[in-house]
Short mmCIF file of C-alpha atoms in Angstrom, two decimals:
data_model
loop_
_atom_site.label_atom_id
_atom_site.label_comp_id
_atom_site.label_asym_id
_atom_site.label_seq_id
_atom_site.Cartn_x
_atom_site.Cartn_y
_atom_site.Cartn_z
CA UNK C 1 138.31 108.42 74.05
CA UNK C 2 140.37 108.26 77.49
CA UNK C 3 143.18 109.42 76.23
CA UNK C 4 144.76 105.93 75.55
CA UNK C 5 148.11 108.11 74.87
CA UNK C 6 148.42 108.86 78.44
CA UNK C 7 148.30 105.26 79.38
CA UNK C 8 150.66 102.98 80.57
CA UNK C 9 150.81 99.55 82.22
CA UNK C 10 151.66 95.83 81.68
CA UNK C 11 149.67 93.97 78.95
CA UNK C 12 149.42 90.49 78.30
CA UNK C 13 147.39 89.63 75.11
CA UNK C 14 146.93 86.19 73.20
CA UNK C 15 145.63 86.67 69.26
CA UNK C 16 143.96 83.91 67.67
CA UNK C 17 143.49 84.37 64.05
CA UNK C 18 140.81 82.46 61.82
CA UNK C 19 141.73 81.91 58.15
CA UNK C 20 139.95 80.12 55.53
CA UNK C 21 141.81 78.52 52.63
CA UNK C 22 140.91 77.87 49.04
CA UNK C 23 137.93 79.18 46.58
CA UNK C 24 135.34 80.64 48.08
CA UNK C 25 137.28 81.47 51.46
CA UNK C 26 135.37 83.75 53.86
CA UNK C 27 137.10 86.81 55.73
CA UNK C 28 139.75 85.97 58.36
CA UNK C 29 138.27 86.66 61.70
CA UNK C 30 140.51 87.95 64.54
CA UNK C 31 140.49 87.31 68.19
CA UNK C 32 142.15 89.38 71.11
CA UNK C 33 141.85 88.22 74.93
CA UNK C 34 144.10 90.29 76.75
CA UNK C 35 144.91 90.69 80.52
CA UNK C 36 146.04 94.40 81.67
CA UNK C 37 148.02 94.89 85.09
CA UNK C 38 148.73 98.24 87.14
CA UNK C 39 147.00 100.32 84.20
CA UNK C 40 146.80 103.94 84.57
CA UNK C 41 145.62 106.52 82.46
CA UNK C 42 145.72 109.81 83.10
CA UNK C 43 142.34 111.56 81.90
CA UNK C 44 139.91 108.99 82.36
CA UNK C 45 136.75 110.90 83.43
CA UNK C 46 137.52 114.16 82.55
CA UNK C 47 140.78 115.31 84.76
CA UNK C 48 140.99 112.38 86.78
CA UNK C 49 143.10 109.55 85.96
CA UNK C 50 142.39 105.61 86.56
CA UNK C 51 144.85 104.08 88.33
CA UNK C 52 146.04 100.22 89.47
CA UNK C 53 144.09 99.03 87.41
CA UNK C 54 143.31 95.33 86.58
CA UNK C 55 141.46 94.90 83.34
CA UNK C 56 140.06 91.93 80.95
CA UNK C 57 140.43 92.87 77.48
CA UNK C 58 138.38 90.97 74.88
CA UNK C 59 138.20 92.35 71.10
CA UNK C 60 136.41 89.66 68.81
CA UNK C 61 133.47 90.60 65.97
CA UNK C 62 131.04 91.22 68.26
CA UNK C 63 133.33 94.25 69.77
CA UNK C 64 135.32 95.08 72.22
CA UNK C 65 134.46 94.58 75.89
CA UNK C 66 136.51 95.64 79.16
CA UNK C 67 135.89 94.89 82.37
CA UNK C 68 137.95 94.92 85.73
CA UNK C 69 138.75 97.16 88.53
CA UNK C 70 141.06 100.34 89.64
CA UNK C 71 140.60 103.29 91.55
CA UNK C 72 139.43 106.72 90.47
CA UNK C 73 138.74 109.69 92.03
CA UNK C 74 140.81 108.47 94.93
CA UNK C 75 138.09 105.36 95.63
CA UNK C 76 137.19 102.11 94.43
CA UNK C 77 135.96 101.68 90.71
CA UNK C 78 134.72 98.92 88.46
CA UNK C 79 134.97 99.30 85.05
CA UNK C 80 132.68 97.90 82.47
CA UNK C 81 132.95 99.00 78.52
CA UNK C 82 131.49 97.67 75.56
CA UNK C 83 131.80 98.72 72.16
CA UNK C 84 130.78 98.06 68.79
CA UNK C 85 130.65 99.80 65.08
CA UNK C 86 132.46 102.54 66.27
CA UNK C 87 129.68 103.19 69.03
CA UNK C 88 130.19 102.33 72.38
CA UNK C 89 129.46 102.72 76.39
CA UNK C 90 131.17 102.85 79.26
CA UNK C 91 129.88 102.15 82.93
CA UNK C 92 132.14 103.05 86.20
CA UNK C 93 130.98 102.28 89.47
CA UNK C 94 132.65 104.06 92.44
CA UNK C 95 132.09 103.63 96.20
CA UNK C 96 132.54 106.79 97.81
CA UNK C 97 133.01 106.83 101.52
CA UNK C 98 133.36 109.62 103.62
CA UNK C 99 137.04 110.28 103.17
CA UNK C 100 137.10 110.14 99.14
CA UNK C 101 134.00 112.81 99.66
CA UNK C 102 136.54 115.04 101.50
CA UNK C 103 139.10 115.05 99.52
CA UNK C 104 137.02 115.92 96.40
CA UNK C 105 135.18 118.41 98.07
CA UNK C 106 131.62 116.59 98.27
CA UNK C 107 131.28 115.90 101.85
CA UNK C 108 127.80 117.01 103.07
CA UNK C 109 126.76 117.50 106.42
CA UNK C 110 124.54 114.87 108.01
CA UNK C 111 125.83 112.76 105.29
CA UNK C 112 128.38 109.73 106.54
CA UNK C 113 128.90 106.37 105.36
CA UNK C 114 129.48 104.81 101.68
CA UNK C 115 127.47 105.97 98.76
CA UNK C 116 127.73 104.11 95.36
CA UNK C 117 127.92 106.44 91.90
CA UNK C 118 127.48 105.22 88.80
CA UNK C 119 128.53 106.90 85.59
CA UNK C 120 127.36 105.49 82.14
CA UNK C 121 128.32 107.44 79.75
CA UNK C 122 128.93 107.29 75.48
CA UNK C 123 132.67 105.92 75.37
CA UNK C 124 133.66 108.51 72.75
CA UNK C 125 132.52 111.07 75.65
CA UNK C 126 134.23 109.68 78.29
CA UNK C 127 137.71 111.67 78.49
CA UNK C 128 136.27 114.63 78.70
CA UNK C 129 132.30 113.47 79.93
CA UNK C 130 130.51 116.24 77.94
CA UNK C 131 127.60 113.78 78.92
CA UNK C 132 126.38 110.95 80.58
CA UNK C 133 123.78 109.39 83.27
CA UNK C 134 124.69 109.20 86.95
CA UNK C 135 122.97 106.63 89.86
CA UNK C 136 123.60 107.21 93.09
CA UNK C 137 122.72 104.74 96.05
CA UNK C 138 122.76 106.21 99.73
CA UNK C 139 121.40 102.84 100.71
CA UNK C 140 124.87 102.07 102.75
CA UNK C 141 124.98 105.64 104.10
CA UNK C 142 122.88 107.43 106.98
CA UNK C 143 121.30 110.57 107.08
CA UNK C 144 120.81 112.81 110.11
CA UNK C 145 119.25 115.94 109.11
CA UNK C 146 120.93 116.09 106.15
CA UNK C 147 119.55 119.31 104.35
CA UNK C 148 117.95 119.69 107.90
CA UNK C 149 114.76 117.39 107.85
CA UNK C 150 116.36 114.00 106.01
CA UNK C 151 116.99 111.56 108.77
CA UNK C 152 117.98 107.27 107.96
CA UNK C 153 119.75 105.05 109.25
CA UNK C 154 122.59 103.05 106.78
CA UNK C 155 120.00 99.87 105.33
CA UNK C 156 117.29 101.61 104.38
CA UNK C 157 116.67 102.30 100.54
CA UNK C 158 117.87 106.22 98.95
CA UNK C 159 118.46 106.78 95.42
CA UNK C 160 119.45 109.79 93.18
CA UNK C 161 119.34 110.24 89.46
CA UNK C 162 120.27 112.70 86.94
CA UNK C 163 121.31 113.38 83.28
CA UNK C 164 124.55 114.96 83.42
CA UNK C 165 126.17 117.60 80.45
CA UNK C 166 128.92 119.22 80.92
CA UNK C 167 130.73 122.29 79.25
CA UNK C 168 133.64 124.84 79.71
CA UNK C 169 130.77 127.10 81.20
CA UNK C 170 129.67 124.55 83.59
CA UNK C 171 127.22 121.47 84.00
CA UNK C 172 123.62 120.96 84.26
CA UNK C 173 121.78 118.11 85.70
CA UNK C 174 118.94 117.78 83.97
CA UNK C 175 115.61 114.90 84.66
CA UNK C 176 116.87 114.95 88.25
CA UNK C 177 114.73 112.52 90.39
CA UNK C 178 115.51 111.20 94.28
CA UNK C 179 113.60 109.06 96.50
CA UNK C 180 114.84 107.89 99.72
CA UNK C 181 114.25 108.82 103.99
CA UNK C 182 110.51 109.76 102.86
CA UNK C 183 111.51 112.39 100.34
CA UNK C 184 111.37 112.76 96.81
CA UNK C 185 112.07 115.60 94.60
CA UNK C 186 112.57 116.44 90.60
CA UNK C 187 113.59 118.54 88.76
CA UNK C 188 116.98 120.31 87.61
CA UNK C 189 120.58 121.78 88.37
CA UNK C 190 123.15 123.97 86.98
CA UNK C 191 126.63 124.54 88.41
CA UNK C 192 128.73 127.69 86.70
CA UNK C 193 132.63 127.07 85.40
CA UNK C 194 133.87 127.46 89.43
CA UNK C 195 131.40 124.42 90.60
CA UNK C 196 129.18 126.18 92.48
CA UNK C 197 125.32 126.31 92.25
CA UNK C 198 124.13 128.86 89.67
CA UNK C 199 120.38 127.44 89.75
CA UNK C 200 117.81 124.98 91.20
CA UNK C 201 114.49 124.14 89.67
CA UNK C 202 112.53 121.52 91.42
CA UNK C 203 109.14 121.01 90.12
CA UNK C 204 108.17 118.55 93.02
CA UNK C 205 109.73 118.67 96.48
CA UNK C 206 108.15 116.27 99.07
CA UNK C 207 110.57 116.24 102.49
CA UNK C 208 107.51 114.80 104.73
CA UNK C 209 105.33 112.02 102.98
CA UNK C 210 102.29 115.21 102.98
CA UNK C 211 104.05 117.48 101.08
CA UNK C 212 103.23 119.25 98.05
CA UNK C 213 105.50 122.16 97.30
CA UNK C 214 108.24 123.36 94.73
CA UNK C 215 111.69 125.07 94.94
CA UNK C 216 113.61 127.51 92.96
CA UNK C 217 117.01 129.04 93.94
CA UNK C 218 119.84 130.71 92.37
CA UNK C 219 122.73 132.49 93.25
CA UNK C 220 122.88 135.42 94.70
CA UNK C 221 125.66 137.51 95.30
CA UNK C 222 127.75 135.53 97.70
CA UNK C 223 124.98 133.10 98.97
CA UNK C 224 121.72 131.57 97.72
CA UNK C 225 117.91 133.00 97.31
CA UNK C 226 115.58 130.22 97.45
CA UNK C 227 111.59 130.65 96.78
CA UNK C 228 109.52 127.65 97.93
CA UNK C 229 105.26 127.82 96.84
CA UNK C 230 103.09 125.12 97.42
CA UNK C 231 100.22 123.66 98.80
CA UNK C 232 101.28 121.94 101.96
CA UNK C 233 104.79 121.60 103.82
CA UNK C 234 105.26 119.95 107.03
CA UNK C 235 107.63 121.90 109.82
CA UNK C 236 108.29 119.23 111.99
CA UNK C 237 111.50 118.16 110.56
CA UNK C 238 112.90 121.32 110.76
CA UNK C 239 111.50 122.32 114.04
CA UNK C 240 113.19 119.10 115.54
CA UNK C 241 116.56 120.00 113.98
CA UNK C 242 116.27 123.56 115.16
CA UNK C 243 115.27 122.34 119.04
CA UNK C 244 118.02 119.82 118.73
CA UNK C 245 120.76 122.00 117.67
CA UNK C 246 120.92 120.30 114.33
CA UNK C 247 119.56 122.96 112.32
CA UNK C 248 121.32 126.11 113.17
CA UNK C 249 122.88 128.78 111.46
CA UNK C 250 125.90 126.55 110.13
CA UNK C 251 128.74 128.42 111.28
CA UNK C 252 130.34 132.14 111.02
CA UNK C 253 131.44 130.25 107.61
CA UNK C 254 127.76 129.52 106.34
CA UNK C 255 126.83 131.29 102.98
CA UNK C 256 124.14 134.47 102.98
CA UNK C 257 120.88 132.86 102.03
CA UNK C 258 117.29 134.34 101.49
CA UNK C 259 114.04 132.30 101.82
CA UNK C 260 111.17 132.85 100.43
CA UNK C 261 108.15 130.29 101.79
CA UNK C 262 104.41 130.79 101.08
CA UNK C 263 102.52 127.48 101.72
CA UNK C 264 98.97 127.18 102.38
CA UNK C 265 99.26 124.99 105.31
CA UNK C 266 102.31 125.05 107.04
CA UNK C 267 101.68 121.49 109.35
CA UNK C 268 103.45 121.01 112.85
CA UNK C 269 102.74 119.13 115.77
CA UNK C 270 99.98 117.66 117.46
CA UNK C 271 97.97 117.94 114.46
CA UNK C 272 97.74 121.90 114.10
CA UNK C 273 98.76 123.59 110.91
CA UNK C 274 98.67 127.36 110.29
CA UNK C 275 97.07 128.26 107.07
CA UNK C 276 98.22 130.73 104.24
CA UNK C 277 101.44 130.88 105.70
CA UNK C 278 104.55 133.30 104.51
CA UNK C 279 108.21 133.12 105.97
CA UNK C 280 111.01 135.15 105.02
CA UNK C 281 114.85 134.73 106.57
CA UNK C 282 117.30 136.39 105.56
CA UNK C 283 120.88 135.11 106.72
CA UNK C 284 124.54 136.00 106.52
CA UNK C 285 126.99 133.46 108.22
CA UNK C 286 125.66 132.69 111.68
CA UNK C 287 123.63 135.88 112.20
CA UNK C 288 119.81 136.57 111.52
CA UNK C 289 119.10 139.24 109.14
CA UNK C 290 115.22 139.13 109.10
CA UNK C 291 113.03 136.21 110.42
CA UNK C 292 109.38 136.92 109.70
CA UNK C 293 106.40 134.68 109.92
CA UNK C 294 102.40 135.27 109.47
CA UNK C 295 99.73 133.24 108.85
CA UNK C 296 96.49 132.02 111.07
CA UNK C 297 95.56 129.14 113.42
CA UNK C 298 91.85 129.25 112.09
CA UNK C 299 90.42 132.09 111.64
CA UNK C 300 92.87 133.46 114.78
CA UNK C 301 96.36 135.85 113.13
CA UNK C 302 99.69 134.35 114.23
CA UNK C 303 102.54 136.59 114.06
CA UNK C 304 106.19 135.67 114.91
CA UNK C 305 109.01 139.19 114.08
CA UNK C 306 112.83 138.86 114.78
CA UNK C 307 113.06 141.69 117.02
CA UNK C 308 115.72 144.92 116.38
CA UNK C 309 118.42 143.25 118.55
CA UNK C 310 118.52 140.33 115.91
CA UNK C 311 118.49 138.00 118.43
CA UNK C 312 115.09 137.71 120.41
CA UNK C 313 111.91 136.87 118.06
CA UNK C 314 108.66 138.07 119.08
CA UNK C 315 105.60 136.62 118.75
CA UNK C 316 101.72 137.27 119.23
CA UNK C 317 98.61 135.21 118.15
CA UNK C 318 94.64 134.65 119.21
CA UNK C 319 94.81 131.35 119.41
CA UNK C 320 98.01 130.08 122.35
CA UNK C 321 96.67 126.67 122.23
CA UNK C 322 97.44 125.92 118.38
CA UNK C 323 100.75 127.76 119.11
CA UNK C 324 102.04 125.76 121.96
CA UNK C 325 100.71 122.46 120.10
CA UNK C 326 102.00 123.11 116.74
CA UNK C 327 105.58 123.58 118.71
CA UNK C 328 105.06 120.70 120.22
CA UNK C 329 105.26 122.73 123.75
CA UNK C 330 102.30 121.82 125.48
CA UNK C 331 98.90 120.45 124.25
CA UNK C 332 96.20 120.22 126.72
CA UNK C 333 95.73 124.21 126.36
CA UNK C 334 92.24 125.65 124.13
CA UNK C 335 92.33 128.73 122.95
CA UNK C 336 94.00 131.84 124.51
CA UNK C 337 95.63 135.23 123.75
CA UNK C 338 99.40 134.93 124.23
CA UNK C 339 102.11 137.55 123.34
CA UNK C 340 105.99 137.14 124.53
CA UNK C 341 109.56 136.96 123.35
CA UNK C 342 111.86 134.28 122.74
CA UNK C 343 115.34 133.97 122.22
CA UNK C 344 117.70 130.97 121.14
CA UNK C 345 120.81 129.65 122.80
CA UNK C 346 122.13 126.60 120.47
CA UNK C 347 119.68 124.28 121.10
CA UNK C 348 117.99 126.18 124.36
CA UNK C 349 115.05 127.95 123.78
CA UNK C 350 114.38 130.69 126.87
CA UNK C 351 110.88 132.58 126.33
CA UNK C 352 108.98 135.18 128.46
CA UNK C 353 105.05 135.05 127.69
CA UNK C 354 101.61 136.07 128.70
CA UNK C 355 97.96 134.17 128.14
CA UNK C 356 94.61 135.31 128.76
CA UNK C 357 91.36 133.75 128.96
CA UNK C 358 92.25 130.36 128.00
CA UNK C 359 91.15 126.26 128.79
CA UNK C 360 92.71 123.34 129.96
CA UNK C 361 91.77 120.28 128.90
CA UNK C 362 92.57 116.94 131.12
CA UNK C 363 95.03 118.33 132.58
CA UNK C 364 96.31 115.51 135.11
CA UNK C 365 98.26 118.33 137.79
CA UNK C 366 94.69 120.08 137.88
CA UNK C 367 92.77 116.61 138.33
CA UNK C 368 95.80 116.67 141.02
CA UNK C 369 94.97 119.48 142.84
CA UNK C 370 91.25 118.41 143.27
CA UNK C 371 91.97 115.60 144.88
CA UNK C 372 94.65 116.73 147.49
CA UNK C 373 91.99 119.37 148.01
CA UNK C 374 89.64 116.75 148.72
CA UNK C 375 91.59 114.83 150.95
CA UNK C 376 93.01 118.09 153.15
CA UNK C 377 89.43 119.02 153.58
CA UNK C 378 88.46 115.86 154.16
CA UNK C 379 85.10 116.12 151.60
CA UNK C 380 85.37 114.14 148.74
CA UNK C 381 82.30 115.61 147.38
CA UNK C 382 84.59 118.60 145.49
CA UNK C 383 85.72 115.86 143.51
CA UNK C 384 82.53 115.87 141.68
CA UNK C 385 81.63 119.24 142.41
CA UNK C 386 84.67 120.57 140.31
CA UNK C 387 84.85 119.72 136.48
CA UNK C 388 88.54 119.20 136.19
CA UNK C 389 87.98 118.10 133.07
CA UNK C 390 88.23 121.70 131.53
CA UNK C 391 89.29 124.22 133.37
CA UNK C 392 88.91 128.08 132.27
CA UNK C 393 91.89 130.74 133.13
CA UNK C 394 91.45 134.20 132.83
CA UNK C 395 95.62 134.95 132.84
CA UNK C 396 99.17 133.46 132.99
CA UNK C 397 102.26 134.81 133.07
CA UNK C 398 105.28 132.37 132.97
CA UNK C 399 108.92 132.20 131.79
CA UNK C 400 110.28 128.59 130.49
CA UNK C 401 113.17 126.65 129.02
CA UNK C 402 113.20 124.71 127.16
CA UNK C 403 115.93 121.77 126.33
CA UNK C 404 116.23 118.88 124.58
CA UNK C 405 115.86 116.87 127.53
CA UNK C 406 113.38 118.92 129.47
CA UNK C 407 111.00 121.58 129.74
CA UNK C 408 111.15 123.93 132.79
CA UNK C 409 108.18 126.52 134.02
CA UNK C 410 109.03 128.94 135.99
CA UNK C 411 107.21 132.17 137.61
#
């Protein structure tokens, strides 16, 4: 089944051989312990060959079992095969760190550390691996926004499963499940002859422990199209990675991509969520191609437009308050009209804006104010005669930056 033609090594075996004598003498029954060194053989899972290999042969009436170690796709494997009546499995473990990744082409940003695959799969399919089941354990490895909103540290518990079959036209992986970092998805894969991603079908996607949406994608021209629908999806992973510089545009190397995202509460900070919400971004390496997003803070329209230089986004919405808290911006405002432009710089966000008739709420530099007014006029009767505690504005006009490390107001 692994092409024992191709194989070569050092083999020591001992045979013990049972015979009865005389009338009535049952079958002789055979024994085979055997002890391989430096095996190698050259298709083991599919193209790639096992090699070094240290084995422990045993073939009695039970079976035959197999067990030892080698290394495989260029990393650590342990080797466990059992076999009986013709019918038999095989289970390989690998570790994959971050170099053996690499050099197969798997490496995945955000991913680093060891992950642990393993393959059981029908022995008679094994050369060529036409099917199987694969495990994979991230529990070694950490995360940091891998996908762009999976964050954990190497310790914590992340597993992937999948049925794999695999053909001249490509593979599927079907009954996909992960759960790990907070997230959990299922659903299904399909790769074309080349290895890359033909489709995606996930019935459940859950990135944030509230969410409740689904995922299809599929190739498209040189890049992806993906279409998410659902009833909830929180924005707060991905508006940290995108503030941090973690979630940008990938490169002038990144693929074209398309989204599609109607959810009917898209949640952010602070507790604010804008309802019936629809984003569309369209992408080709590092450039924006469309950036689009409506929905409504209430019953109050929020409207953010990438703007004809592809570069600044515009926004406009009835309710600034919801806006500033859902960004996680500023959260003592209520209400408020605000329109303005924004434009990103890596992980610097530089915006130009305008409020009217809007509240603040305990707002300690206002409570501030009071009482230095109190004390330079020497009556601390305004104190009580001003409600600090909200505070109406009829207008504001500011400009503000915003890093990871600070926010700056200015104007």
């Amino acid at each position: 089944p692994a092409q024992a033609h191709g194989a070569r090594g050092q083999l020591d075996a001992r045979l013990t051989l049972d015979l009865e004598l005389g009338r009535g003498a049952g079958p002789p029954t055979v024994r085979v312990e055997a002890q391989g060194q430096n095996v190698a053989i050259e298709k083991f899972i599919g193209d790639e060959k096992l090699e070094s290999a240290n084995l422990a042969i045993l073939s009695d009436q039970s079976g035959l079992r197999v067990k030892g170690a080698g290394r495989a796709f260029g990393t650590p494997a342990q080797i466990d095969l059992k076999s009986a009546d013709d019918k038999g499995d095989v289970l390989v473990t690998l570790a994959f760190d971050e170099a053996a990744r690499a050099r197969k082409g798997l490496a995945a940003q955000g991913l680093s550390g060891t992950v642990t695959a393993r393959l059981a799969a029908p022995l008679a399919d094994l050369g060529r691996v036409s099917k199987g089941h694969v495990e994979l354990d991230f529990a070694a490895a950490t995360f940091s926004n891998l996908l762009g909103a999976l964050n954990k540290p190497a310790g914590r518990p992340a597993k992937a499963s999948f049925a794999l079959a695999d053909s001249e036209k490509g593979a599927t992986l079907d009954n996909l499940v992960f759960e790990g970092a907070g997230a959990a998805a299922k659903g299904s894969l399909s790769f074309d002859e080349t290895g890359a991603l033909r489709a995606l079908k996930l019935s459940q996607l859950r990135l944030s422990p509230g969410d409740d949406v689904r995922l299809e994608a599929h190739k498209s021209g040189q890049g992806l199209a993906l279409s998410v629908r659902g009833a909830a999806l929180d924005a707060r992973p991905f508006l940290k990675a995108f503030s941090g510089g973690g979630g940008g545009a990938g490169g002038s190397e990144a693929k074209p991509l398309d989204l599609d995202v109607e959810t009917t509460l898209l949640t952010g900070y602070n507790k604010q969520a804008i309802g019936d919400a629809k984003l569309k971004l369209s992408r080709a390496g590092s450039r924006l191609r469309r950036f689009s997003l409506t929905g409504r803070f209430g019953r109050d329209p929020v409207q953010i437009a990438l703007g004809g230089d592809g570069e600044t986004f515009e926004f406009r919405t009835s309710d600034a308050g919801s806006a500033l808290g859902f960004l996680d911006l500023y959260k003592r405002m209520e209400g408020g009209a605000m329109t303005g432009a924004a434009r990103l710089r890596g992980p610097r966000i530089e915006a130009a804006f305008s409020i009217y008739d809007f509240i603040l709420r305990d707002e300690p530099a206002v409570r501030g104010l009071v009482a230095q007014s109190a004390q330079v006029r020497n009556d601390p009767s305004i104190v009580s005669r001003f409600a600090a505690t909200l505070v109406p504005f009829q207008r504001l006009e500011a400009s503000i930056v915003k890093s990871p490390e600070q926010l700056t107001i200015n104007d």
